[in-house]
Coordinates of C-alpha atoms and ligand atoms in Angstrom, one line a residue:
M1 CA 2.6 85.5 -7.6
Q2 CA 1.2 83.0 -10.1
N3 CA 3.4 84.5 -12.8
V4 CA 6.5 84.4 -10.7
R5 CA 5.9 80.7 -10.0
L6 CA 5.4 80.0 -13.6
V7 CA 8.6 81.7 -14.5
S8 CA 10.5 79.8 -11.8
L9 CA 9.0 76.5 -13.0
L10 CA 10.1 77.3 -16.6
L11 CA 13.5 78.2 -15.4
V12 CA 13.9 74.9 -13.5
V13 CA 12.7 72.9 -16.5
T14 CA 15.1 74.8 -18.8
L15 CA 18.0 74.2 -16.4
L16 CA 17.1 70.5 -16.1
L17 CA 16.9 70.1 -19.9
A18 CA 20.3 71.8 -20.3
A19 CA 21.8 69.5 -17.7
C20 CA 20.4 66.4 -19.4
G21 CA 21.6 67.5 -22.8
A22 CA 23.5 65.0 -24.9
P23 CA 27.1 64.7 -23.8
A24 CA 29.3 66.5 -26.3
A25 CA 31.6 64.0 -27.8
Q26 CA 33.5 66.2 -30.2
P27 CA 35.7 69.1 -29.0
T28 CA 34.4 71.1 -32.0
A29 CA 30.9 71.3 -30.5
A30 CA 30.4 73.8 -27.7
P31 CA 30.3 71.8 -24.5
A32 CA 28.8 72.8 -21.1
A33 CA 31.5 73.1 -18.4
G34 CA 28.7 73.5 -15.9
A35 CA 29.4 70.4 -13.9
L36 CA 33.0 71.3 -13.3
S37 CA 34.1 73.2 -10.2
G38 CA 37.0 73.8 -7.9
Q39 CA 40.7 73.4 -8.8
I40 CA 41.7 70.7 -11.1
A41 CA 45.3 69.6 -10.4
I42 CA 47.4 68.9 -13.4
G43 CA 51.1 68.2 -13.3
A44 CA 53.9 69.4 -15.6
V45 CA 57.3 67.8 -15.7
W46 CA 59.9 69.7 -17.5
S47 CA 63.7 69.6 -17.8
L48 CA 64.5 72.9 -15.9
T49 CA 68.0 71.8 -15.0
G50 CA 70.5 69.4 -16.6
A51 CA 71.3 68.5 -20.2
A52 CA 67.8 69.4 -21.6
A53 CA 67.4 72.6 -19.7
I54 CA 67.7 74.2 -23.1
Y55 CA 64.1 73.1 -23.7
G56 CA 62.3 73.0 -20.3
P57 CA 62.0 76.7 -19.4
S58 CA 60.1 77.7 -22.5
Q59 CA 57.7 74.8 -22.0
K60 CA 57.1 75.9 -18.4
Q61 CA 56.5 79.5 -19.4
A62 CA 54.1 78.7 -22.2
A63 CA 52.1 76.2 -20.2
E64 CA 51.8 78.7 -17.3
M65 CA 50.6 81.4 -19.7
A66 CA 48.0 79.1 -21.2
V67 CA 46.7 78.1 -17.8
E68 CA 46.5 81.8 -16.7
E69 CA 44.5 82.5 -19.9
I70 CA 42.1 79.6 -19.4
N71 CA 41.5 80.4 -15.7
K72 CA 41.0 84.1 -16.5
T73 CA 38.4 83.6 -19.2
G74 CA 36.4 81.1 -17.3
Y75 CA 36.9 78.5 -20.1
L76 CA 36.1 75.7 -17.6
G77 CA 33.1 77.3 -16.0
Q78 CA 33.4 77.2 -12.2
A79 CA 36.6 75.2 -12.4
T80 CA 40.2 76.4 -12.7
I81 CA 43.4 74.5 -13.5
K82 CA 46.0 74.3 -10.8
L83 CA 49.3 73.6 -12.6
I84 CA 51.9 71.9 -10.4
T85 CA 55.3 72.0 -12.1
E86 CA 58.2 69.7 -11.3
D87 CA 61.8 69.7 -12.6
D88 CA 62.9 66.2 -13.9
R89 CA 66.6 67.4 -14.0
S90 CA 66.8 65.9 -17.5
T91 CA 67.1 62.4 -16.0
K92 CA 64.9 59.3 -15.8
E93 CA 65.3 59.3 -12.0
G94 CA 64.1 62.9 -11.8
A95 CA 61.1 62.1 -14.0
I96 CA 60.1 59.1 -11.9
A97 CA 60.4 61.1 -8.7
A98 CA 58.3 63.9 -10.2
F99 CA 55.6 61.5 -11.5
E100 CA 55.5 59.7 -8.1
K101 CA 54.9 63.0 -6.2
L102 CA 52.3 64.3 -8.7
I103 CA 50.3 61.1 -8.8
N104 CA 50.5 60.0 -5.2
Q105 CA 50.7 63.2 -3.2
D106 CA 49.2 65.9 -5.4
K107 CA 46.6 63.5 -6.9
V108 CA 46.7 65.0 -10.4
V109 CA 44.4 63.8 -13.1
A110 CA 46.9 64.5 -15.9
I111 CA 50.5 65.3 -16.5
F112 CA 52.2 67.3 -19.3
G113 CA 55.7 66.1 -20.2
P114 CA 58.3 64.9 -19.3
T115 CA 60.6 66.9 -21.7
L116 CA 62.7 64.0 -22.9
S117 CA 61.5 60.7 -24.5
N118 CA 64.3 59.0 -22.5
S119 CA 62.6 60.1 -19.3
A120 CA 59.1 59.4 -20.6
K121 CA 59.9 55.8 -21.2
A122 CA 60.9 55.4 -17.5
A123 CA 58.1 57.5 -15.9
D124 CA 55.0 57.1 -18.1
P125 CA 54.3 53.5 -17.2
M126 CA 53.5 54.7 -13.6
A127 CA 50.9 57.1 -14.9
Q128 CA 49.4 54.4 -17.2
E129 CA 49.1 52.0 -14.3
K130 CA 47.3 54.6 -12.1
K131 CA 45.1 55.8 -15.0
V132 CA 46.5 59.3 -15.0
V133 CA 46.5 60.9 -18.4
V134 CA 49.9 61.8 -19.9
L135 CA 50.1 64.4 -22.6
A136 CA 53.7 64.6 -23.8
T137 CA 54.6 67.9 -25.6
S138 CA 58.1 67.2 -26.8
N139 CA 58.6 63.4 -26.9
T140 CA 59.4 62.4 -30.5
A141 CA 61.0 59.0 -30.2
A142 CA 59.4 55.8 -31.2
G143 CA 57.6 53.7 -28.5
I144 CA 56.0 56.6 -26.5
V145 CA 52.2 56.1 -27.1
E146 CA 52.8 52.4 -27.2
I147 CA 53.3 52.6 -23.4
G148 CA 49.6 52.6 -23.0
D149 CA 46.2 54.0 -23.7
F150 CA 46.5 56.9 -21.2
V151 CA 49.6 58.2 -23.0
F152 CA 49.2 60.9 -25.7
R153 CA 51.5 63.4 -27.4
D154 CA 51.1 66.6 -29.3
S155 CA 54.7 66.5 -30.5
L156 CA 55.2 65.1 -34.0
P157 CA 57.4 62.0 -33.8
E158 CA 60.7 61.9 -35.6
A159 CA 59.4 59.0 -37.7
S160 CA 56.8 61.3 -39.3
V161 CA 58.9 64.4 -39.6
I162 CA 62.3 63.1 -40.9
P163 CA 61.2 61.5 -44.2
N164 CA 59.9 64.9 -45.2
T165 CA 63.1 66.6 -44.1
I166 CA 65.3 64.2 -46.1
K167 CA 63.0 64.5 -49.2
A168 CA 63.0 68.3 -49.2
T169 CA 66.7 68.7 -48.5
K170 CA 67.8 66.1 -51.0
A171 CA 65.6 67.7 -53.7
K172 CA 67.1 71.1 -53.1
L173 CA 70.7 70.3 -52.2
G174 CA 71.1 67.3 -54.4
Y175 CA 73.4 65.3 -52.0
K176 CA 74.1 61.7 -52.8
K177 CA 76.6 60.8 -50.0
V178 CA 76.2 61.7 -46.3
A179 CA 77.8 60.8 -43.0
I180 CA 75.8 60.3 -39.8
L181 CA 76.7 61.2 -36.2
Y182 CA 74.3 60.3 -33.4
G183 CA 74.0 59.7 -29.7
D184 CA 73.5 56.0 -29.1
D185 CA 72.5 56.2 -25.4
D186 CA 69.3 58.3 -25.6
A187 CA 65.8 57.2 -26.7
F188 CA 65.3 60.3 -28.8
T189 CA 68.7 60.5 -30.5
K190 CA 68.6 56.7 -31.3
S191 CA 65.1 56.9 -32.6
G192 CA 66.1 59.9 -34.8
Y193 CA 69.0 57.9 -36.1
D194 CA 66.7 55.0 -37.1
A195 CA 64.3 57.4 -38.8
F196 CA 67.2 59.1 -40.7
K197 CA 68.7 55.8 -41.8
A198 CA 65.3 54.6 -43.1
A199 CA 64.7 57.9 -44.9
L200 CA 68.2 58.1 -46.5
D201 CA 67.9 54.4 -47.6
A202 CA 64.4 55.1 -49.1
E203 CA 65.9 58.1 -51.0
G204 CA 68.9 56.1 -52.2
V205 CA 71.4 58.3 -50.4
E206 CA 74.7 56.6 -49.6
I207 CA 75.8 56.6 -45.9
L208 CA 79.6 56.9 -45.9
A209 CA 80.0 56.5 -42.1
T210 CA 77.9 56.2 -39.0
E211 CA 79.6 57.6 -35.9
T212 CA 78.3 57.8 -32.4
F213 CA 78.8 59.7 -29.2
K214 CA 77.5 59.6 -25.6
K215 CA 75.4 62.0 -23.5
G216 CA 77.6 64.7 -22.1
D217 CA 80.5 64.2 -24.5
T218 CA 82.2 67.5 -25.4
D219 CA 84.9 66.3 -27.8
F220 CA 83.7 65.1 -31.2
S221 CA 87.0 65.6 -33.0
A222 CA 87.8 61.9 -33.6
Q223 CA 84.4 61.3 -35.2
L224 CA 84.4 64.5 -37.2
T225 CA 88.0 64.0 -38.5
K226 CA 87.0 60.6 -39.8
I227 CA 83.9 62.1 -41.4
K228 CA 85.8 65.0 -43.0
G229 CA 88.2 62.5 -44.6
L230 CA 85.3 60.8 -46.4
N231 CA 84.1 64.1 -48.0
P232 CA 80.3 63.7 -47.3
E233 CA 78.0 66.2 -49.1
A234 CA 76.0 66.7 -45.9
I235 CA 76.2 65.5 -42.2
V236 CA 73.2 64.1 -40.5
V237 CA 73.2 64.7 -36.8
S238 CA 70.8 63.2 -34.3
A239 CA 71.6 65.0 -31.1
L240 CA 70.2 67.3 -28.4
A241 CA 71.0 71.0 -28.9
E242 CA 74.0 71.2 -26.6
E243 CA 75.9 68.3 -28.3
A244 CA 74.7 69.4 -31.7
A245 CA 76.2 72.9 -31.1
G246 CA 79.5 71.3 -30.1
I247 CA 79.5 69.1 -33.2
M248 CA 78.8 72.1 -35.5
S249 CA 81.5 74.3 -33.9
Q250 CA 84.1 71.6 -33.9
G251 CA 83.2 70.5 -37.4
R252 CA 83.7 74.0 -38.8
Q253 CA 86.9 74.4 -36.8
L254 CA 88.3 71.2 -38.3
G255 CA 87.6 72.7 -41.7
I256 CA 84.5 71.0 -42.9
P257 CA 83.2 73.6 -45.4
D258 CA 80.0 75.6 -44.9
S259 CA 78.6 74.0 -48.1
V260 CA 78.4 70.7 -46.1
R261 CA 75.2 71.3 -44.3
F262 CA 74.2 69.8 -40.9
I263 CA 70.8 68.2 -41.0
G264 CA 69.0 67.2 -37.8
G265 CA 65.8 66.5 -36.0
N266 CA 63.9 67.9 -33.1
G267 CA 66.9 68.5 -31.0
F268 CA 67.9 71.4 -33.3
N269 CA 64.7 73.3 -32.8
S270 CA 65.7 75.5 -30.0
P271 CA 67.0 79.1 -30.6
K272 CA 69.7 78.1 -28.1
L273 CA 71.4 76.1 -30.9
A274 CA 72.4 79.2 -32.8
Q275 CA 73.2 81.0 -29.6
L276 CA 75.6 78.3 -28.5
A277 CA 77.2 77.5 -31.9
G278 CA 77.2 81.0 -33.3
K279 CA 78.3 81.1 -37.0
A280 CA 78.8 77.4 -37.0
A281 CA 75.1 76.9 -36.8
E282 CA 74.4 79.0 -39.9
G283 CA 72.6 76.9 -42.5
A284 CA 71.7 74.0 -40.1
I285 CA 68.5 72.4 -41.2
S286 CA 65.9 70.6 -39.1
G287 CA 62.4 69.1 -39.4
A288 CA 60.0 71.0 -37.0
A289 CA 56.4 70.9 -35.9
W290 CA 55.9 74.7 -35.8
F291 CA 57.2 77.9 -37.3
I292 CA 57.1 81.3 -35.7
N293 CA 55.4 83.0 -38.6
S294 CA 52.7 80.4 -39.0
T295 CA 49.3 81.8 -39.7
A296 CA 47.5 79.1 -37.7
P297 CA 44.6 80.8 -35.9
G298 CA 45.8 82.3 -32.7
N299 CA 49.4 81.8 -33.4
Q300 CA 50.4 85.4 -33.9
D301 CA 48.4 86.4 -30.8
F302 CA 50.3 83.6 -28.9
V303 CA 53.7 84.9 -30.1
K304 CA 52.8 88.5 -29.2
A305 CA 51.4 87.6 -25.7
Y306 CA 54.4 85.3 -25.0
N307 CA 56.8 88.1 -26.0
A308 CA 55.0 90.7 -23.9
K309 CA 55.0 88.4 -20.9
Y310 CA 58.5 87.0 -21.1
G311 CA 60.5 89.4 -23.3
A312 CA 61.5 86.8 -25.9
N313 CA 60.0 84.9 -28.7
P314 CA 58.5 81.5 -28.0
D315 CA 60.1 78.5 -29.7
Q316 CA 58.5 75.3 -31.0
F317 CA 58.7 73.7 -27.5
A318 CA 56.7 76.6 -26.1
A319 CA 54.1 76.4 -28.8
Q320 CA 53.7 72.6 -28.2
A321 CA 53.3 73.1 -24.5
Y322 CA 50.8 76.0 -25.0
A323 CA 48.7 73.9 -27.4
A324 CA 48.8 71.0 -25.1
V325 CA 47.2 73.0 -22.2
Y326 CA 44.3 74.0 -24.6
I327 CA 43.9 70.5 -25.9
M328 CA 43.7 69.2 -22.4
A329 CA 41.3 71.9 -21.2
S330 CA 39.1 71.2 -24.1
A331 CA 39.0 67.5 -23.2
I332 CA 38.3 68.3 -19.5
K333 CA 35.4 70.5 -20.6
H334 CA 34.0 67.7 -22.8
A335 CA 34.5 65.1 -20.1
G336 CA 32.5 67.3 -17.7
K337 CA 34.4 65.9 -14.8
A338 CA 38.0 65.8 -13.5
D339 CA 38.3 62.0 -13.9
G340 CA 41.2 60.3 -15.5
Q341 CA 39.2 57.8 -17.6
A342 CA 36.7 60.5 -18.7
I343 CA 39.4 62.9 -19.7
R344 CA 41.3 60.1 -21.5
D345 CA 38.2 59.3 -23.5
A346 CA 37.5 62.9 -24.4
L347 CA 41.1 63.6 -25.3
A348 CA 41.0 60.6 -27.8
Q349 CA 38.1 62.4 -29.6
T350 CA 40.2 65.5 -30.3
K351 CA 39.7 66.3 -34.0
D352 CA 40.4 69.3 -36.2
M353 CA 40.9 71.5 -33.2
D354 CA 42.4 74.9 -34.0
T355 CA 45.6 75.3 -32.1
V356 CA 48.8 77.3 -32.5
L357 CA 50.3 74.2 -34.2
G358 CA 47.5 74.3 -36.8
K359 CA 44.4 72.1 -37.2
F360 CA 45.1 69.4 -34.6
S361 CA 43.8 65.8 -34.3
F362 CA 45.0 62.7 -32.5
D363 CA 45.2 59.6 -34.6
A364 CA 43.9 56.2 -33.4
N365 CA 47.2 55.6 -31.6
R366 CA 47.1 59.0 -29.7
D367 CA 49.8 60.4 -31.9
P368 CA 49.4 63.9 -33.3
Q369 CA 48.4 64.7 -36.8
H370 CA 49.4 68.0 -38.3
T371 CA 51.8 69.2 -41.0
P372 CA 55.6 69.4 -40.3
V373 CA 57.9 72.1 -41.7
V374 CA 61.6 72.2 -42.6
Q375 CA 63.5 75.1 -41.1
M376 CA 67.1 76.4 -41.1
V377 CA 69.2 78.8 -39.2
K378 CA 69.7 82.0 -41.1
D379 CA 71.4 85.0 -39.6
G380 CA 71.1 83.3 -36.2
Q381 CA 67.3 82.9 -36.5
F382 CA 65.0 80.2 -37.8
A383 CA 63.8 80.7 -41.4
L384 CA 61.8 78.3 -43.5
F385 CA 64.0 76.0 -45.7
E386 CA 62.5 76.4 -49.1
Ligands
LIG1 C1 62.7 63.9 -27.3 C2 63.0 65.1 -28.0 C3 63.8 66.1 -27.4 C4 64.5 67.0 -28.5 C5 63.0 66.9 -26.5 C6 63.4 68.2 -26.0 O1 62.4 65.3 -29.1 O2 63.4 63.6 -26.2 O3 61.9 63.1 -27.7

């Protein structure tokens, strides 16, 4: 009896000591998820219909897969994540409605998304105001994390990817004169243009013409005819995939030779680009945040599991959404409670975390830090541009 009491006492002391242990500040240390329990509601806002529906479904699938894995392995101890997905219809209004529902009705502690920077600029301020954490997984425009200290992104901004894209392509292709075509009514396509202009200026590349289009345009022949007449050595395009595919198809139809490469930003990084534009997309180059053959720890397992579950390869947007769920789960584990402020503070500490995007950290502005790649369409698939 005495022994049993002693053992029980020791057990209680041990448990108490464990509970009082120093709070783990770094996601690299092994935290105790012990205090967590129940379902933790997190929102996800993706463009599942509308102009950006090229990107949303793979984000949704990858995020759901990550949540399933986390819940199955007991990563959060007694707690599980309940992912509530909403469609923003690729519009600001849709994103605002989705955020309103998730914040006020579902009482989520955090939100992934929305897919487009354009929508994020409209919806994120509501989350910031209510101290709900936002982790964007595909916003690459300028002015996203500036919305406030509850807004993070794991998607490399255009401003940090494009200088590398221009440097690498200019070095290899040796172009001196280019033309630019961009959408001037979208936060991402405008921001991409600004980044391209700055990078081309920095590299001393002459810009022969700067042409624009609007969201939903399908006829780019006037702009492309003018560009063709100027004989650029490459054409820089800041566009979402659907418009980019139209531009490539019409450009080749108008007789712009294959040697004049299309160079773009994040909008190009969906396999749908090559599916829509077919041969016209061959050789198209873009700066990207992830490459399918990356040897980052866990990446090949991710590709395999995604393939087994969904019967298709993941794309960069899937990889970023998948990584975001793990980054968030790690922050929740370190926070030890499902509280917006505590999760925000833990998220800000994310440093050198192994993700499918590579070693991942947030900088002091809650922007991601990891290495970009340059890829190109080759035989209808993405290959590294090297
Ligand atoms: C943005 C983007 C788009 C290409 C997301 C799909 O990067 O809107 O910021």
